[in-house]
PDB file of C-alpha atoms in Angstrom:
ATOM      1  CA  MET B   1     -19.480   0.279 -32.519  1.00 32.00           C
ATOM      2  CA  MET B   2     -23.039  -0.994 -32.771  1.00 32.00           C
ATOM      3  CA  SER B   3     -23.922  -3.041 -35.836  1.00 39.00           C
ATOM      4  CA  ASP B   4     -25.954  -1.370 -38.565  1.00 47.00           C
ATOM      5  CA  PRO B   5     -29.504  -2.817 -38.562  1.00 43.00           C
ATOM      6  CA  THR B   6     -29.596  -2.386 -42.333  1.00 48.00           C
ATOM      7  CA  TRP B   7     -27.112  -5.171 -42.923  1.00 43.00           C
ATOM      8  CA  THR B   8     -28.311  -7.284 -40.009  1.00 41.00           C
ATOM      9  CA  GLU B   9     -31.794  -7.403 -41.517  1.00 42.00           C
ATOM     10  CA  ILE B  10     -30.580  -8.134 -45.040  1.00 42.00           C
ATOM     11  CA  LYS B  11     -28.374 -10.989 -43.834  1.00 41.00           C
ATOM     12  CA  LYS B  12     -31.470 -12.832 -42.634  1.00 40.00           C
ATOM     13  CA  SER B  13     -32.535 -13.349 -46.237  1.00 40.00           C
ATOM     14  CA  ASN B  14     -31.472 -16.287 -48.416  1.00 39.00           C
ATOM     15  CA  SER B  15     -32.036 -14.201 -51.533  1.00 42.00           C
ATOM     16  CA  LYS B  16     -29.341 -13.762 -54.163  1.00 52.00           C
ATOM     17  CA  ASP B  17     -30.884 -10.517 -55.392  1.00 80.00           C
ATOM     18  CA  TYR B  18     -28.996  -7.432 -56.511  1.00 88.00           C
ATOM     19  CA  TYR B  19     -30.015  -4.053 -55.190  1.00 90.00           C
ATOM     20  CA  ILE B  20     -29.125  -0.409 -54.602  1.00 95.00           C
ATOM     21  CA  ARG B  21     -29.539   1.252 -51.230  1.00 95.00           C
ATOM     22  CA  ALA B  22     -29.077   4.927 -50.326  1.00 97.00           C
ATOM     23  CA  SER B  23     -29.452   6.357 -46.842  1.00 96.00           C
ATOM     24  CA  TRP B  24     -29.122   9.608 -44.944  1.00 96.00           C
ATOM     25  CA  GLU B  25     -29.443  11.103 -41.511  1.00 95.00           C
ATOM     26  CA  ALA B  26     -32.411  12.937 -39.949  1.00 95.00           C
ATOM     27  CA  ARG B  27     -34.152  15.274 -42.404  1.00 96.00           C
ATOM     28  CA  ALA B  28     -37.632  16.731 -41.929  1.00 96.00           C
ATOM     29  CA  GLU B  29     -39.581  16.761 -45.199  1.00 97.00           C
ATOM     30  CA  THR B  30     -43.268  17.103 -46.055  1.00 97.00           C
ATOM     31  CA  PRO B  31     -45.214  14.682 -48.264  1.00 97.00           C
ATOM     32  CA  ASP B  32     -45.141  17.307 -51.030  1.00 97.00           C
ATOM     33  CA  GLU B  33     -41.355  17.563 -50.825  1.00 98.00           C
ATOM     34  CA  LEU B  34     -40.956  13.785 -50.745  1.00 98.00           C
ATOM     35  CA  SER B  35     -43.309  13.413 -53.702  1.00 97.00           C
ATOM     36  CA  GLY B  36     -41.152  15.797 -55.726  1.00 97.00           C
ATOM     37  CA  ARG B  37     -38.058  13.741 -54.961  1.00 98.00           C
ATOM     38  CA  PHE B  38     -39.803  10.459 -55.742  1.00 97.00           C
ATOM     39  CA  LEU B  39     -41.117  11.703 -59.098  1.00 97.00           C
ATOM     40  CA  ARG B  40     -37.658  12.992 -59.989  1.00 97.00           C
ATOM     41  CA  MET B  41     -36.211   9.535 -59.298  1.00 97.00           C
ATOM     42  CA  ILE B  42     -38.889   7.601 -61.206  1.00 96.00           C
ATOM     43  CA  ASP B  43     -38.657   9.911 -64.209  1.00 96.00           C
ATOM     44  CA  ALA B  44     -34.870   9.522 -64.256  1.00 97.00           C
ATOM     45  CA  PHE B  45     -35.214   5.738 -64.083  1.00 95.00           C
ATOM     46  CA  LYS B  46     -37.396   5.778 -67.206  1.00 93.00           C
ATOM     47  CA  GLU B  47     -34.577   7.401 -69.170  1.00 94.00           C
ATOM     48  CA  ILE B  48     -32.144   4.608 -68.290  1.00 93.00           C
ATOM     49  CA  ASP B  49     -33.760   1.471 -69.693  1.00 89.00           C
ATOM     50  CA  PRO B  50     -37.189   0.194 -70.822  1.00 88.00           C
ATOM     51  CA  VAL B  51     -37.223  -2.118 -67.778  1.00 86.00           C
ATOM     52  CA  TYR B  52     -38.038   0.995 -65.715  1.00 90.00           C
ATOM     53  CA  SER B  53     -40.786   2.300 -68.002  1.00 91.00           C
ATOM     54  CA  LEU B  54     -43.969   1.268 -66.177  1.00 92.00           C
ATOM     55  CA  TRP B  55     -44.657   1.356 -62.437  1.00 94.00           C
ATOM     56  CA  SER B  56     -47.481   0.509 -60.052  1.00 93.00           C
ATOM     57  CA  CYS B  57     -47.971   1.616 -56.467  1.00 91.00           C
ATOM     58  CA  GLY B  58     -50.364   1.251 -53.558  1.00 81.00           C
ATOM     59  CA  ARG B  59     -50.542   0.425 -49.882  1.00 69.00           C
ATOM     60  CA  THR B  60     -52.745  -2.646 -50.344  1.00 62.00           C
ATOM     61  CA  ARG B  61     -52.721  -5.773 -52.468  1.00 65.00           C
ATOM     62  CA  HIS B  62     -54.585  -3.833 -55.150  1.00 78.00           C
ATOM     63  CA  LEU B  63     -51.866  -1.897 -56.919  1.00 87.00           C
ATOM     64  CA  VAL B  64     -52.712   1.001 -59.213  1.00 91.00           C
ATOM     65  CA  GLU B  65     -50.843   2.319 -62.212  1.00 92.00           C
ATOM     66  CA  PHE B  66     -48.440   4.965 -60.981  1.00 93.00           C
ATOM     67  CA  GLU B  67     -49.214   7.381 -63.789  1.00 93.00           C
ATOM     68  CA  LYS B  68     -52.822   7.570 -62.576  1.00 93.00           C
ATOM     69  CA  VAL B  69     -51.822   8.855 -59.139  1.00 93.00           C
ATOM     70  CA  ARG B  70     -48.563  10.707 -59.759  1.00 93.00           C
ATOM     71  CA  ASP B  71     -50.284  14.117 -59.672  1.00 95.00           C
ATOM     72  CA  ARG B  72     -51.565  13.342 -56.170  1.00 95.00           C
ATOM     73  CA  TYR B  73     -48.753  11.110 -55.004  1.00 95.00           C
ATOM     74  CA  ALA B  74     -48.170  13.321 -51.960  1.00 96.00           C
ATOM     75  CA  GLU B  75     -51.492  11.944 -50.655  1.00 94.00           C
ATOM     76  CA  GLU B  76     -50.162   8.390 -51.035  1.00 93.00           C
ATOM     77  CA  ILE B  77     -47.054   9.361 -49.082  1.00 95.00           C
ATOM     78  CA  ALA B  78     -49.073  11.057 -46.344  1.00 95.00           C
ATOM     79  CA  ALA B  79     -51.046   7.839 -45.893  1.00 93.00           C
ATOM     80  CA  GLY B  80     -47.760   6.080 -45.178  1.00 93.00           C
ATOM     81  CA  LEU B  81     -46.974   8.093 -42.048  1.00 94.00           C
ATOM     82  CA  SER B  82     -45.341   5.897 -39.413  1.00 92.00           C
ATOM     83  CA  ARG B  83     -47.560   4.804 -36.557  1.00 90.00           C
ATOM     84  CA  SER B  84     -47.001   3.174 -33.202  1.00 88.00           C
ATOM     85  CA  ASP B  85     -48.201  -0.311 -32.318  1.00 87.00           C
ATOM     86  CA  TRP B  86     -51.331   1.388 -30.989  1.00 87.00           C
ATOM     87  CA  GLY B  87     -52.000   3.205 -34.276  1.00 85.00           C
ATOM     88  CA  GLU B  88     -50.859   6.613 -33.062  1.00 90.00           C
ATOM     89  CA  PRO B  89     -48.979   8.803 -35.613  1.00 89.00           C
ATOM     90  CA  THR B  90     -45.221   8.946 -35.013  1.00 93.00           C
ATOM     91  CA  PRO B  91     -43.954  11.663 -37.410  1.00 92.00           C
ATOM     92  CA  VAL B  92     -40.419  11.394 -36.020  1.00 94.00           C
ATOM     93  CA  TYR B  93     -40.086   8.094 -37.927  1.00 95.00           C
ATOM     94  CA  GLY B  94     -41.201   9.540 -41.257  1.00 96.00           C
ATOM     95  CA  TYR B  95     -43.167   7.995 -44.114  1.00 96.00           C
ATOM     96  CA  SER B  96     -43.046   4.677 -45.981  1.00 95.00           C
ATOM     97  CA  PHE B  97     -43.972   4.468 -49.676  1.00 95.00           C
ATOM     98  CA  GLY B  98     -42.776   3.050 -52.984  1.00 94.00           C
ATOM     99  CA  ALA B  99     -43.562   1.474 -56.347  1.00 94.00           C
ATOM    100  CA  VAL B 100     -42.899  -1.676 -58.378  1.00 92.00           C
ATOM    101  CA  THR B 101     -42.334  -2.203 -62.076  1.00 92.00           C
ATOM    102  CA  ARG B 102     -45.107  -3.858 -64.052  1.00 89.00           C
ATOM    103  CA  ASP B 103     -45.484  -5.782 -67.311  1.00 85.00           C
ATOM    104  CA  THR B 104     -41.939  -7.123 -67.102  1.00 80.00           C
ATOM    105  CA  PRO B 105     -40.584 -10.675 -66.808  1.00 75.00           C
ATOM    106  CA  ARG B 106     -39.837 -11.806 -63.252  1.00 72.00           C
ATOM    107  CA  GLU B 107     -36.099 -11.614 -63.890  1.00 72.00           C
ATOM    108  CA  SER B 108     -36.544  -7.936 -64.813  1.00 79.00           C
ATOM    109  CA  PHE B 109     -38.782  -6.969 -61.882  1.00 85.00           C
ATOM    110  CA  PHE B 110     -37.737  -4.015 -59.692  1.00 90.00           C
ATOM    111  CA  ALA B 111     -39.174  -2.549 -56.504  1.00 91.00           C
ATOM    112  CA  ALA B 112     -38.394   0.927 -55.176  1.00 95.00           C
ATOM    113  CA  THR B 113     -39.097   1.266 -51.453  1.00 94.00           C
ATOM    114  CA  CYS B 114     -38.655   4.488 -49.514  1.00 96.00           C
ATOM    115  CA  HIS B 115     -38.587   5.454 -45.881  1.00 95.00           C
ATOM    116  CA  ALA B 116     -38.063   9.205 -45.670  1.00 97.00           C
ATOM    117  CA  GLY B 117     -38.920  12.339 -43.759  1.00 97.00           C
ATOM    118  CA  ALA B 118     -37.683  10.818 -40.488  1.00 96.00           C
ATOM    119  CA  THR B 119     -36.119  13.083 -37.871  1.00 95.00           C
ATOM    120  CA  ALA B 120     -35.211  10.395 -35.330  1.00 92.00           C
ATOM    121  CA  ARG B 121     -31.781  10.982 -33.838  1.00 86.00           C
ATOM    122  CA  SER B 122     -30.347   7.677 -34.988  1.00 87.00           C
ATOM    123  CA  PRO B 123     -27.852   6.649 -37.704  1.00 88.00           C
ATOM    124  CA  PHE B 124     -29.391   6.820 -41.170  1.00 93.00           C
ATOM    125  CA  PRO B 125     -33.130   6.684 -40.339  1.00 95.00           C
ATOM    126  CA  ASN B 126     -33.976   7.494 -43.978  1.00 97.00           C
ATOM    127  CA  ALA B 127     -33.358   5.177 -46.918  1.00 96.00           C
ATOM    128  CA  VAL B 128     -34.332   4.316 -50.482  1.00 96.00           C
ATOM    129  CA  THR B 129     -33.821   0.788 -51.801  1.00 95.00           C
ATOM    130  CA  LEU B 130     -34.109  -0.409 -55.399  1.00 94.00           C
ATOM    131  CA  THR B 131     -34.321  -4.203 -55.428  1.00 90.00           C
ATOM    132  CA  THR B 132     -34.514  -6.685 -58.287  1.00 86.00           C
ATOM    133  CA  SER B 133     -35.595 -10.306 -58.267  1.00 72.00           C
ATOM    134  CA  SER B 134     -32.825 -11.272 -60.670  1.00 61.00           C
ATOM    135  CA  ASN B 135     -30.245 -13.636 -59.221  1.00 57.00           C
ATOM    136  CA  LYS B 136     -27.310 -15.673 -60.481  1.00 57.00           C
ATOM    137  CA  ALA B 137     -29.621 -18.368 -61.843  1.00 63.00           C
ATOM    138  CA  THR B 138     -31.789 -15.957 -63.882  1.00 63.00           C
ATOM    139  CA  LEU B 139     -29.257 -13.208 -64.435  1.00 68.00           C
ATOM    140  CA  ASP B 140     -29.746 -10.996 -67.489  1.00 74.00           C
ATOM    141  CA  PRO B 141     -26.571  -8.885 -67.814  1.00 74.00           C
ATOM    142  CA  ASN B 142     -28.579  -6.302 -69.743  1.00 74.00           C
ATOM    143  CA  VAL B 143     -30.675  -5.743 -66.612  1.00 81.00           C
ATOM    144  CA  ILE B 144     -28.242  -6.446 -63.780  1.00 85.00           C
ATOM    145  CA  GLY B 145     -25.353  -4.669 -65.414  1.00 89.00           C
ATOM    146  CA  TYR B 146     -23.121  -1.693 -64.724  1.00 93.00           C
ATOM    147  CA  ARG B 147     -24.715   0.249 -67.581  1.00 92.00           C
ATOM    148  CA  VAL B 148     -28.059   0.066 -65.735  1.00 92.00           C
ATOM    149  CA  PHE B 149     -27.012   0.056 -62.070  1.00 94.00           C
ATOM    150  CA  ARG B 150     -24.581   2.987 -62.252  1.00 96.00           C
ATOM    151  CA  PRO B 151     -27.117   5.465 -63.697  1.00 96.00           C
ATOM    152  CA  ALA B 152     -29.847   4.104 -61.423  1.00 96.00           C
ATOM    153  CA  LEU B 153     -27.659   4.728 -58.373  1.00 97.00           C
ATOM    154  CA  LEU B 154     -26.837   8.228 -59.633  1.00 98.00           C
ATOM    155  CA  ALA B 155     -30.537   8.923 -60.228  1.00 97.00           C
ATOM    156  CA  ILE B 156     -31.228   8.026 -56.597  1.00 98.00           C
ATOM    157  CA  VAL B 157     -28.357  10.228 -55.429  1.00 98.00           C
ATOM    158  CA  ASP B 158     -29.603  13.142 -57.530  1.00 97.00           C
ATOM    159  CA  ALA B 159     -33.165  12.834 -56.224  1.00 98.00           C
ATOM    160  CA  TRP B 160     -32.506  12.153 -52.536  1.00 98.00           C
ATOM    161  CA  ASP B 161     -29.115  13.696 -51.703  1.00 97.00           C
ATOM    162  CA  PRO B 162     -28.070  10.806 -49.433  1.00 97.00           C
ATOM    163  CA  VAL B 163     -24.996  10.543 -47.229  1.00 96.00           C
ATOM    164  CA  ARG B 164     -24.091   7.180 -48.726  1.00 96.00           C
ATOM    165  CA  ALA B 165     -25.342   4.857 -51.456  1.00 97.00           C
ATOM    166  CA  GLY B 166     -24.204   1.537 -52.830  1.00 96.00           C
ATOM    167  CA  ALA B 167     -24.984  -1.282 -55.218  1.00 96.00           C
ATOM    168  CA  TYR B 168     -24.638  -4.781 -53.792  1.00 94.00           C
ATOM    169  CA  SER B 169     -25.402  -8.422 -54.350  1.00 89.00           C
ATOM    170  CA  GLN B 170     -27.053 -10.322 -51.527  1.00 86.00           C
ATOM    171  CA  GLN B 171     -24.142 -12.765 -51.524  1.00 86.00           C
ATOM    172  CA  LEU B 172     -21.656  -9.930 -51.048  1.00 89.00           C
ATOM    173  CA  ILE B 173     -23.586  -8.591 -48.058  1.00 86.00           C
ATOM    174  CA  GLN B 174     -23.537 -12.071 -46.534  1.00 84.00           C
ATOM    175  CA  LEU B 175     -19.735 -11.825 -46.466  1.00 82.00           C
ATOM    176  CA  ASN B 176     -19.668  -8.345 -44.938  1.00 73.00           C
ATOM    177  CA  GLU B 177     -18.965  -7.464 -41.337  1.00 61.00           C
ATOM    178  CA  SER B 178     -22.284  -6.444 -39.787  1.00 61.00           C
ATOM    179  CA  ALA B 179     -20.485  -3.808 -37.684  1.00 66.00           C
ATOM    180  CA  SER B 180     -19.460  -1.822 -40.765  1.00 80.00           C
ATOM    181  CA  ARG B 181     -21.633   1.085 -41.830  1.00 88.00           C
ATOM    182  CA  PHE B 182     -19.762   1.187 -45.161  1.00 92.00           C
ATOM    183  CA  PRO B 183     -19.447  -2.480 -46.162  1.00 90.00           C
ATOM    184  CA  ALA B 184     -17.955  -3.958 -49.315  1.00 93.00           C
ATOM    185  CA  ALA B 185     -19.937  -2.875 -52.373  1.00 95.00           C
ATOM    186  CA  TRP B 186     -20.044  -3.324 -56.121  1.00 96.00           C
ATOM    187  CA  ILE B 187     -20.543   0.438 -56.564  1.00 97.00           C
ATOM    188  CA  GLN B 188     -20.206   2.967 -53.737  1.00 97.00           C
ATOM    189  CA  TYR B 189     -21.210   6.637 -53.473  1.00 98.00           C
ATOM    190  CA  LEU B 190     -20.078   8.998 -50.720  1.00 98.00           C
ATOM    191  CA  CYS B 191     -21.428  12.520 -50.216  1.00 97.00           C
ATOM    192  CA  PRO B 192     -18.923  15.399 -50.563  1.00 97.00           C
ATOM    193  CA  TRP B 193     -17.974  15.759 -46.900  1.00 96.00           C
ATOM    194  CA  LEU B 194     -17.353  12.032 -46.562  1.00 96.00           C
ATOM    195  CA  ALA B 195     -15.469  11.862 -49.866  1.00 96.00           C
ATOM    196  CA  GLU B 196     -12.877  14.240 -48.452  1.00 95.00           C
ATOM    197  CA  LYS B 197     -12.034  11.801 -45.660  1.00 95.00           C
ATOM    198  CA  ILE B 198     -10.870   8.772 -47.665  1.00 95.00           C
ATOM    199  CA  THR B 199      -8.420   7.810 -50.395  1.00 96.00           C
ATOM    200  CA  PRO B 200      -9.826   5.425 -53.022  1.00 96.00           C
ATOM    201  CA  PRO B 201      -7.704   2.278 -53.414  1.00 95.00           C
ATOM    202  CA  SER B 202      -5.841   1.778 -56.681  1.00 95.00           C
ATOM    203  CA  THR B 203      -7.748  -1.453 -57.353  1.00 95.00           C
ATOM    204  CA  VAL B 204     -11.084   0.312 -57.917  1.00 97.00           C
ATOM    205  CA  LEU B 205     -12.451   2.744 -60.464  1.00 97.00           C
ATOM    206  CA  SER B 206     -13.129   6.138 -58.913  1.00 97.00           C
ATOM    207  CA  GLU B 207     -14.431   9.499 -60.042  1.00 96.00           C
ATOM    208  CA  HIS B 208     -15.434  12.745 -58.414  1.00 96.00           C
ATOM    209  CA  LEU B 209     -18.932  13.831 -59.357  1.00 96.00           C
ATOM    210  CA  PRO B 210     -20.053  17.389 -60.173  1.00 95.00           C
ATOM    211  CA  ASN B 211     -21.640  17.701 -56.717  1.00 94.00           C
ATOM    212  CA  GLY B 212     -18.301  16.920 -55.063  1.00 95.00           C
ATOM    213  CA  GLY B 213     -19.277  13.382 -54.126  1.00 97.00           C
ATOM    214  CA  LEU B 214     -17.168  10.311 -54.847  1.00 98.00           C
ATOM    215  CA  LEU B 215     -18.220   7.295 -56.909  1.00 98.00           C
ATOM    216  CA  MET B 216     -16.212   4.072 -56.780  1.00 98.00           C
ATOM    217  CA  ALA B 217     -16.751   0.732 -58.499  1.00 98.00           C
ATOM    218  CA  ALA B 218     -15.169  -2.663 -57.987  1.00 97.00           C
ATOM    219  CA  THR B 219     -15.851  -3.586 -61.612  1.00 96.00           C
ATOM    220  CA  THR B 220     -17.776  -2.473 -64.686  1.00 95.00           C
ATOM    221  CA  GLU B 221     -18.878  -6.090 -65.133  1.00 93.00           C
ATOM    222  CA  THR B 222     -21.863  -7.516 -63.296  1.00 91.00           C
ATOM    223  CA  PHE B 223     -20.518  -8.148 -59.809  1.00 92.00           C
ATOM    224  CA  ASP B 224     -19.822 -11.808 -59.057  1.00 90.00           C
ATOM    225  CA  VAL B 225     -18.795 -12.731 -55.529  1.00 91.00           C
ATOM    226  CA  ASP B 226     -17.098 -15.841 -56.940  1.00 91.00           C
ATOM    227  CA  ASN B 227     -14.788 -13.715 -59.101  1.00 94.00           C
ATOM    228  CA  PRO B 228     -11.613 -13.130 -57.027  1.00 95.00           C
ATOM    229  CA  ARG B 229     -10.853  -9.861 -58.816  1.00 96.00           C
ATOM    230  CA  HIS B 230     -14.325  -8.471 -58.144  1.00 96.00           C
ATOM    231  CA  LEU B 231     -14.262  -9.536 -54.517  1.00 95.00           C
ATOM    232  CA  LYS B 232     -10.783  -8.159 -53.804  1.00 96.00           C
ATOM    233  CA  ALA B 233     -11.677  -4.747 -55.251  1.00 97.00           C
ATOM    234  CA  ALA B 234     -14.868  -4.635 -53.168  1.00 96.00           C
ATOM    235  CA  GLN B 235     -12.962  -5.590 -50.029  1.00 94.00           C
ATOM    236  CA  ASP B 236     -10.234  -3.023 -50.761  1.00 96.00           C
ATOM    237  CA  MET B 237     -12.959  -0.406 -51.098  1.00 95.00           C
ATOM    238  CA  ALA B 238     -14.458  -1.432 -47.759  1.00 94.00           C
ATOM    239  CA  ALA B 239     -11.040  -1.256 -46.080  1.00 94.00           C
ATOM    240  CA  ALA B 240     -10.630   2.321 -47.320  1.00 96.00           C
ATOM    241  CA  MET B 241     -13.808   3.232 -45.420  1.00 95.00           C
ATOM    242  CA  ALA B 242     -12.121   2.766 -42.020  1.00 93.00           C
ATOM    243  CA  PRO B 243     -12.030   6.549 -41.312  1.00 95.00           C
ATOM    244  CA  LEU B 244     -15.783   6.737 -41.964  1.00 95.00           C
ATOM    245  CA  ASN B 245     -16.622   3.759 -39.760  1.00 91.00           C
ATOM    246  CA  ALA B 246     -14.640   5.450 -36.977  1.00 91.00           C
ATOM    247  CA  LEU B 247     -16.846   8.564 -37.083  1.00 92.00           C
ATOM    248  CA  PRO B 248     -19.594   9.004 -34.492  1.00 91.00           C
ATOM    249  CA  TRP B 249     -23.028   8.262 -35.967  1.00 89.00           C
ATOM    250  CA  PRO B 250     -25.352  10.154 -35.986  1.00 83.00           C
ATOM    251  CA  SER B 251     -22.864  12.693 -37.200  1.00 80.00           C
ATOM    252  CA  SER B 252     -22.636  16.209 -38.577  1.00 64.00           C
ATOM    253  CA  PRO B 253     -20.487  17.348 -41.506  1.00 53.00           C
ATOM    254  CA  ALA B 254     -19.596  20.372 -39.421  1.00 47.00           C
TER     255      ALA B 254
END
């Protein structure tokens, strides 16, 4: 099986950041449709914690307050259409867009980056990532905590309907096998048709969501790769994903 470029790229970083990433297969969507999903996600974030209250966006160094452009955010997305090295539009690869929090301390900074609307016949060409600059040296458990990351992950799932989503620490990804499309995670979401194919290990917390998806967590504490209990649960979760890694990707639930 070919390695997943998602994890290969992340492993190049020396960061100790925590983040959430959701991804899905080819799905054609217009800027208007993507804008609706993005607004749904941002509005849900604001209900979770004050750290998500204010956002800025823009495709240049000069960011603008998100609330000033939200009513025309589809235009911002349209401007992010993928282009070739020669500047030609390549709609098959979708759109790139996002936002960052503002007026927060560095240890509470978050960035939401999206690549969506892609129809390329490749594994998971669409993804949303929520990244924070907090690391083990500046960790605020009120920001990088289960009470914040679980609802944030669920907000992303609700808005984007991904195939998979997970919360990770950079250090955990460094330990993962790059060949796995479902690597060890702090929190893991699987869409309904994938959820039917695995049995959650007894060492993790698991629950079936109203949409039929499965949510698993290695711990309700802030994940620490140096905590043997946390790490074992994450690795047990990854081992349970063997049937999913064996599937052909791109795949079809049918």
